[in-house]
Coordinates of C-alpha atoms in Angstrom, one line a residue:
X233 CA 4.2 0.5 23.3
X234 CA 6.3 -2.6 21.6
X235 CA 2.7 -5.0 20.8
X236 CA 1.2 -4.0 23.8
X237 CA -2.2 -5.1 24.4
X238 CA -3.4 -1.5 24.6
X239 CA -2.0 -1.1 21.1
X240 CA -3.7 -4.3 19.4
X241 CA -7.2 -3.8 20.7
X242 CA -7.0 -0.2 19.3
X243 CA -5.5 -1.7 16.1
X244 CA -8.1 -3.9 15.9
X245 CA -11.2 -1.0 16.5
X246 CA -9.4 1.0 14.0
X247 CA -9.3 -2.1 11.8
X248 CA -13.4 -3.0 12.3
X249 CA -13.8 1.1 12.2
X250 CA -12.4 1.3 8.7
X251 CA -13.8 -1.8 7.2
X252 CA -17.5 -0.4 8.4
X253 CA -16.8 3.2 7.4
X254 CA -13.8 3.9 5.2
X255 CA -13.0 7.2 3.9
X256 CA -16.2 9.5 4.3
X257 CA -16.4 11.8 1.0
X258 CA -18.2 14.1 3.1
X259 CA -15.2 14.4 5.5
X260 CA -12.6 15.0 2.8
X261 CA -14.8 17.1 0.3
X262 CA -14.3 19.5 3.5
X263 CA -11.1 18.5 5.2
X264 CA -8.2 18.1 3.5
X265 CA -7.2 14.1 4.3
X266 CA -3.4 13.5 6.2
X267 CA -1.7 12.1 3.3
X268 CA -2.6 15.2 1.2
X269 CA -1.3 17.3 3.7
X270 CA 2.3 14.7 3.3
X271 CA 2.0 15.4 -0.4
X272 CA 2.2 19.0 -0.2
X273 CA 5.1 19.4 1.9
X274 CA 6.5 16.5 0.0
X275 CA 5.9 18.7 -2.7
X276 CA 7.5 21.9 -1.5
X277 CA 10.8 19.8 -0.2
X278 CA 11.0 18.6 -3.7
X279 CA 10.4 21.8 -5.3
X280 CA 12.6 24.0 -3.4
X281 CA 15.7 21.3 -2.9
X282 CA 15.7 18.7 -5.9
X283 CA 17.1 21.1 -8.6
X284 CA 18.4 20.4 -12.0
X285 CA 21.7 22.1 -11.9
X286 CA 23.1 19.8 -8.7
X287 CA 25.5 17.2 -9.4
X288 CA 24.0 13.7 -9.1
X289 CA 26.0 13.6 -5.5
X290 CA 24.0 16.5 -4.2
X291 CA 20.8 15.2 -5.2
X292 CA 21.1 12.5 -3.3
X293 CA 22.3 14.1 -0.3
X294 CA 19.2 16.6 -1.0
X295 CA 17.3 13.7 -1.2
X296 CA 18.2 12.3 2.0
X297 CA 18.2 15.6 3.8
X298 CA 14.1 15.6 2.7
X299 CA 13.6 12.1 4.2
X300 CA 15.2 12.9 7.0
X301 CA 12.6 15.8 7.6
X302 CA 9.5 14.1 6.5
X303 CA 10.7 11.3 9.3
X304 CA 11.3 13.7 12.1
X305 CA 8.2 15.8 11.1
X306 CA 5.9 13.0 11.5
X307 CA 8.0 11.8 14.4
X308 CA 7.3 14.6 16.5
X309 CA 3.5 14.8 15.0
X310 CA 2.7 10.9 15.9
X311 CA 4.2 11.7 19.3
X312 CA 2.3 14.7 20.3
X313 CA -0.9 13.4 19.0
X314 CA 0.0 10.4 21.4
X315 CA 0.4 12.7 24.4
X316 CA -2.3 14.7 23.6
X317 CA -4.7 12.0 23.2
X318 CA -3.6 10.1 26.5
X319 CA -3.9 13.5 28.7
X320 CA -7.8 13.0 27.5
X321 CA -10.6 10.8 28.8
X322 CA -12.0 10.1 25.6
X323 CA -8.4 9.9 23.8
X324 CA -8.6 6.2 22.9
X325 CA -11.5 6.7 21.0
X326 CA -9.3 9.8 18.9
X327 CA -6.4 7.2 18.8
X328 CA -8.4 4.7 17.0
X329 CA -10.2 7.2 14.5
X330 CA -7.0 8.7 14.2
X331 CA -5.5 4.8 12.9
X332 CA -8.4 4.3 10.6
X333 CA -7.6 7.0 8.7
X334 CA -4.3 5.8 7.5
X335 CA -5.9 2.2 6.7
X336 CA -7.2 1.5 3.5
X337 CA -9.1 -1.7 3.5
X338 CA -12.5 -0.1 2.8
X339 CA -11.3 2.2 0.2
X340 CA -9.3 0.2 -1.6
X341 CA -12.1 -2.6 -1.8
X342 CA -14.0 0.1 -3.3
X343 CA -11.6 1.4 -5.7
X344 CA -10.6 -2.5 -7.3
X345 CA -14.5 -3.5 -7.0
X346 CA -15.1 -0.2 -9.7
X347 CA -12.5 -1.7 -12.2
X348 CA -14.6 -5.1 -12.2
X349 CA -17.7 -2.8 -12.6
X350 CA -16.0 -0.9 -15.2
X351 CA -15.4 -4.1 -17.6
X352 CA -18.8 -5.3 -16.8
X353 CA -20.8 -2.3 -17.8
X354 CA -18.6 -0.1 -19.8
X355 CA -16.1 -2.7 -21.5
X356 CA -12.7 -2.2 -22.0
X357 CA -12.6 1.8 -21.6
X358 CA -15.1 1.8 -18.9
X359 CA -12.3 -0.9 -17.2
X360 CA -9.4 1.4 -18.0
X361 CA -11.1 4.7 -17.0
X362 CA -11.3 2.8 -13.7
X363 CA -7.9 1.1 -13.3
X364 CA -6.2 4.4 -14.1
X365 CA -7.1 5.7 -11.1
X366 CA -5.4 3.0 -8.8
X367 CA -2.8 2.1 -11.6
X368 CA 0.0 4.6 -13.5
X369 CA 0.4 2.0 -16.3
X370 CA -0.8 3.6 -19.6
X371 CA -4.0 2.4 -19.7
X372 CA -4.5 2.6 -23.7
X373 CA -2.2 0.4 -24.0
X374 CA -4.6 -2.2 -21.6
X375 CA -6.4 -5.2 -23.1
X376 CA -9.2 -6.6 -20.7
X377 CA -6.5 -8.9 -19.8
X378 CA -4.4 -6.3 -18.7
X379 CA -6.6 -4.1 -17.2
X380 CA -7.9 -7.3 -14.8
X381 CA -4.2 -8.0 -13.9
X382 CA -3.5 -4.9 -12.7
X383 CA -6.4 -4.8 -10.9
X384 CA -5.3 -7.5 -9.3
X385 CA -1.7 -6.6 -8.9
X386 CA -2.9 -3.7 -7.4
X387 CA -5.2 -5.4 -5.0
X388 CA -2.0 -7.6 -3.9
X389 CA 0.5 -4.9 -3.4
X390 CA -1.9 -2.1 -1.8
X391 CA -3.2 -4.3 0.5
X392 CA 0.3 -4.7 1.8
X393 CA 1.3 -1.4 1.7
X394 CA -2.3 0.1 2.7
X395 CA -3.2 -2.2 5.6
X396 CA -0.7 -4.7 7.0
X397 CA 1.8 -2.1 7.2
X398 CA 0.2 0.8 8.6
X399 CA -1.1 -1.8 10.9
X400 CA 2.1 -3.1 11.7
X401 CA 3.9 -0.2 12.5
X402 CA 1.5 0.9 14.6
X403 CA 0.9 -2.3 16.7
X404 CA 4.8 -1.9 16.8
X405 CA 5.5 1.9 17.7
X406 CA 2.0 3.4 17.6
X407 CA 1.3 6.5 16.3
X408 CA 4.6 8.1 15.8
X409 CA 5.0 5.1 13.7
X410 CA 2.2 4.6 12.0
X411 CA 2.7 8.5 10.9
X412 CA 5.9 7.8 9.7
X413 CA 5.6 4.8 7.6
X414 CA 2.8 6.8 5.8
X415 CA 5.0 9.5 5.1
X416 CA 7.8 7.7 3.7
X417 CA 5.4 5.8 1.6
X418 CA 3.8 8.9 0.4
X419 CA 7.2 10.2 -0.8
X420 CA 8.3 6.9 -2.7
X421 CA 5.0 7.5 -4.3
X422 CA 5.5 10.7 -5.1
X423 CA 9.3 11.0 -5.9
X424 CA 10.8 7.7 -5.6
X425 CA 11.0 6.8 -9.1
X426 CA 13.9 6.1 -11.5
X427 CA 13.3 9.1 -13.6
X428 CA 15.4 11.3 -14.8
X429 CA 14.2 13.9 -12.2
X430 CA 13.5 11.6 -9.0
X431 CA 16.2 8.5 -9.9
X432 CA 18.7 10.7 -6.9
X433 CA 16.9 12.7 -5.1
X434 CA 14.1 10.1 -4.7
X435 CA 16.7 7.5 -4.3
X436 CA 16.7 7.9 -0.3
X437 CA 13.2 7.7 0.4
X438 CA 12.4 4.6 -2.3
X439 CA 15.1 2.7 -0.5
X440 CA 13.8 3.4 3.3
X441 CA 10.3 2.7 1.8
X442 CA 11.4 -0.7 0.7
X443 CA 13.1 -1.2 4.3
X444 CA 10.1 0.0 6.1
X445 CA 7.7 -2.2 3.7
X446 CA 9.7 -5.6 4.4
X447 CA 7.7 -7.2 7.0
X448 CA 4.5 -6.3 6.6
X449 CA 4.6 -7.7 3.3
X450 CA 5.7 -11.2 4.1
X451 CA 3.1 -10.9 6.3
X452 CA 0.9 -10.2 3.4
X453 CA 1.6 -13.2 1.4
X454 CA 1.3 -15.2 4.0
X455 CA -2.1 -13.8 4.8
X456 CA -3.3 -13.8 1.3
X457 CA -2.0 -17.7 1.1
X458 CA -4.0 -18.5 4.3
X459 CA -7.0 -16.8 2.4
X460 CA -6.7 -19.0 -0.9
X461 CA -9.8 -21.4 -0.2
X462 CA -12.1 -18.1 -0.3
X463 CA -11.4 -17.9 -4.3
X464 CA -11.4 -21.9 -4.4
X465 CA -7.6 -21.3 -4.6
X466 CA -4.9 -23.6 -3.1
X467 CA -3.0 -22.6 0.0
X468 CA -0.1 -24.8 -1.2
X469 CA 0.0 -23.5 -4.4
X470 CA 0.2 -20.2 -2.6
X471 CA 3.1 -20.8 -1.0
X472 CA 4.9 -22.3 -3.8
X473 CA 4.3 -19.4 -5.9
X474 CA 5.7 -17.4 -3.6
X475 CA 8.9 -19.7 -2.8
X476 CA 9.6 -19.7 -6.5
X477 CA 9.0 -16.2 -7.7
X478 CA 8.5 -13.5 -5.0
X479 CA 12.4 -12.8 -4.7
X480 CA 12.0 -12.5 -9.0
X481 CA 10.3 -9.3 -8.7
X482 CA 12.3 -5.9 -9.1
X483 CA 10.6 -4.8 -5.7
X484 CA 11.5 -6.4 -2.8
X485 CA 8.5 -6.3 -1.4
X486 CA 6.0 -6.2 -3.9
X487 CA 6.6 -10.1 -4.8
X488 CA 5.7 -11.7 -1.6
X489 CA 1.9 -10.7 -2.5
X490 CA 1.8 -10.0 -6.3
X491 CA 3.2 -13.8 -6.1
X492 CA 0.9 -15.3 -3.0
X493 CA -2.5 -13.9 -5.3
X494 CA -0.7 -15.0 -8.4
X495 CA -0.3 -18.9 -6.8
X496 CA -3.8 -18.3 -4.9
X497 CA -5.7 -17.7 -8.5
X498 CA -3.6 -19.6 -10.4
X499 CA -3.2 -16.5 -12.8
X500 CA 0.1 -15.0 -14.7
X501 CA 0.9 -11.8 -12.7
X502 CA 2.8 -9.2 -13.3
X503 CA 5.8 -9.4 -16.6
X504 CA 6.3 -6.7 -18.4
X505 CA 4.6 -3.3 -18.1
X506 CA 4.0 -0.2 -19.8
X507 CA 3.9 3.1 -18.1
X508 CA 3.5 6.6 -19.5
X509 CA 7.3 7.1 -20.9
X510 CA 8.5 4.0 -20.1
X511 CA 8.9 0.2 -19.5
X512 CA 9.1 -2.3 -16.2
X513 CA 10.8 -5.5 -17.5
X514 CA 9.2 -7.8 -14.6
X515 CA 9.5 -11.7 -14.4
X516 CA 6.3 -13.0 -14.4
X517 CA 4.7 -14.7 -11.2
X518 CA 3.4 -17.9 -11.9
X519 CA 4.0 -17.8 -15.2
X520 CA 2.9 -21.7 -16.4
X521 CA -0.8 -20.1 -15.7
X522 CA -3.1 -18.7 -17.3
X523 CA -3.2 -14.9 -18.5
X524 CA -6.1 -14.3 -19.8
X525 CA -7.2 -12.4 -16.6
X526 CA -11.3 -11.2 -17.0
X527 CA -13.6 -9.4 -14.6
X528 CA -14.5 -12.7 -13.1
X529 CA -10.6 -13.3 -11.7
X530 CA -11.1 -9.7 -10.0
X531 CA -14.0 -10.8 -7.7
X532 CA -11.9 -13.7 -6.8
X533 CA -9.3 -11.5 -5.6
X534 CA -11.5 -9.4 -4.1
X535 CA -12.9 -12.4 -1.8
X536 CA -9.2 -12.5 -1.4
X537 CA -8.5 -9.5 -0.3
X538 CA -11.3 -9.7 2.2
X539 CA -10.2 -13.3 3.4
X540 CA -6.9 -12.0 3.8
X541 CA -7.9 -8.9 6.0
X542 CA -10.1 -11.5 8.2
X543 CA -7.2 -13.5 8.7
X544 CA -5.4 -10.8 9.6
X545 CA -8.0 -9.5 12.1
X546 CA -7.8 -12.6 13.8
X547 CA -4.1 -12.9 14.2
X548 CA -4.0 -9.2 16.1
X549 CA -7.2 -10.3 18.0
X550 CA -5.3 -13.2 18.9
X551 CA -1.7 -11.3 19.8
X552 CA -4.3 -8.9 22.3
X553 CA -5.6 -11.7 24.3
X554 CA -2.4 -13.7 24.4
X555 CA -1.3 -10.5 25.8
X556 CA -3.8 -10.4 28.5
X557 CA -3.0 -13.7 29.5

């Protein structure tokens, strides 16, 4: 299944499917959606193994144990949806619905595009009502400055880890992949943080997450670069931004586009950042520009994030036919 050209024009359905539809709200409202159903067992794993009175040691290997489980679980799911969908007639059609669901293009357009609306109609609490619920920075503590860079941040690092990935692993390893990289980033969401409570037993699945996460996010920057004329940005300045402060980031991954948008819009991203409980000393990205982010800099990056999904699109269009050749 290794890029075959099966695999890419499904991709790129799934891709067109989710761009066109998204998440239907009448779907979920009724159906509870795959990565809930993660979250839940995620949530039993951690509430049954990651307990207070083990030794740091045996968190871990808790920790590890639960990844371990969530990868073979989805595994073995991916590959029996695969065989079950290719002993039907109609099966690629379930393959491709099946891929859009775990895309998030569409929603995560939508969900960036309501933090712009926010500012624009409710001012700064209408902006961080709406960046709360893609962000877990405190959000009182959010100027309209801060509330449009993490808008923006969040545009940059989702569309890595909600679209080129999910894309990438299955183009790669089809659904068995596809199901697993969104497990593991549902648990490194969910428990890989460096809390008190998740800093060992989350420790296994944050680390795989970063692993999993490492192409598809050069990719990403690269993508996001290529789509810097959109936002009359710079592809150069782009790239430079990215040579000179993507490795700077504490994530591994998150650089490469926090850094390409950063270059791209010639804004400040990322430095330091408050969340409930806590602080993230970052670097900033790009930091000789400006950072006085407003709603205007998040419609850039939204033509950026579209732009970058186009370009996208016409690389795995382009991988299919030079497959056919």
């Amino acid at each position: 299944m290794l890029l075959s050209d099966t695999a890419l024009w499904l991709l790129l359905a799934a891709l067109l499917l989710d761009a066109v539809i998204g998440d239907p709200d009448w779907l979920w409202r009724r159906l509870p959606h795959p990565v809930v159903l993660f979250g839940r067992v995620i949530t039993m794993l951690d509430t049954r193994l990651n307990r207070s009175d083990r030794t740091r040691a045996q968190r871990r290997a808790r920790g590890l144990v639960t990844l371990c489980l969530l990868v073979a679980g989805a595994g073995l799911l991916g590959m029996g949806l695969h065989l079950l969908f290719s002993a039907l007639p109609f099966g690629d059609v379930l393959t491709v619905a099946v891929t859009a669901v775990f895309l998030a293009q569409n929603s995560l357009y939508t969900h960036v595009r309501a933090v712009e609306k926010g500012l624009s109609s409710g001012g700064i609490e209408g902006g961080r009502k709406a960046v709360s619920m893609i962000v877990g920075r405190d959000p009182a503590r959010l100027d309209e400055a801060g509330v449009s860079r993490a808008a923006i941040e969040s545009c940059a690092e989702n569309f890595s880890d909600g679209v080129v990935a999910p894309a990438f692993w299955f183009a790669l390893a089809g659904l068995p992949g596809l199901l697993i990289y969104k497990a593991v980033n549902t648990a490194d969401s969910m428990i890989g943080h460096k809390t008190e409570k998740y800093q060992d037993f989350g420790w296994a699945s944050a680390r795989f997450d970063d692993l999993i996460n490492l192409p598809a996010s050069r990719l990403s920057g690269l993508f996001i670069a290529l789509a810097a004329p959109l936002a009359r940005g710079s592809i150069l300045a782009a790239v430079k931004t990215i040579a000179a402060d993507a490795n700077k980031h504490r994530s591994p991954n998150a650089g490469w586009p926090e850094a390409a948008m950063a270059g791209a819009l010639d804004l400040c991203l990322a430095g330091p950042r408050v969340y409930p409980g806590y602080t993230v000393q970052d670097p900033y990205m790009n930091p000789s520009a400006r950072r006085d982010a407003t709603g205007r800099d998040i419609a850039r990056s939204l033509r950026l994030l579209i732009g970058a999904w186009a370009v996208m699109t016409v690389t795995v269009t382009g991988l299919a036919l030079a497959n056919i050749v």
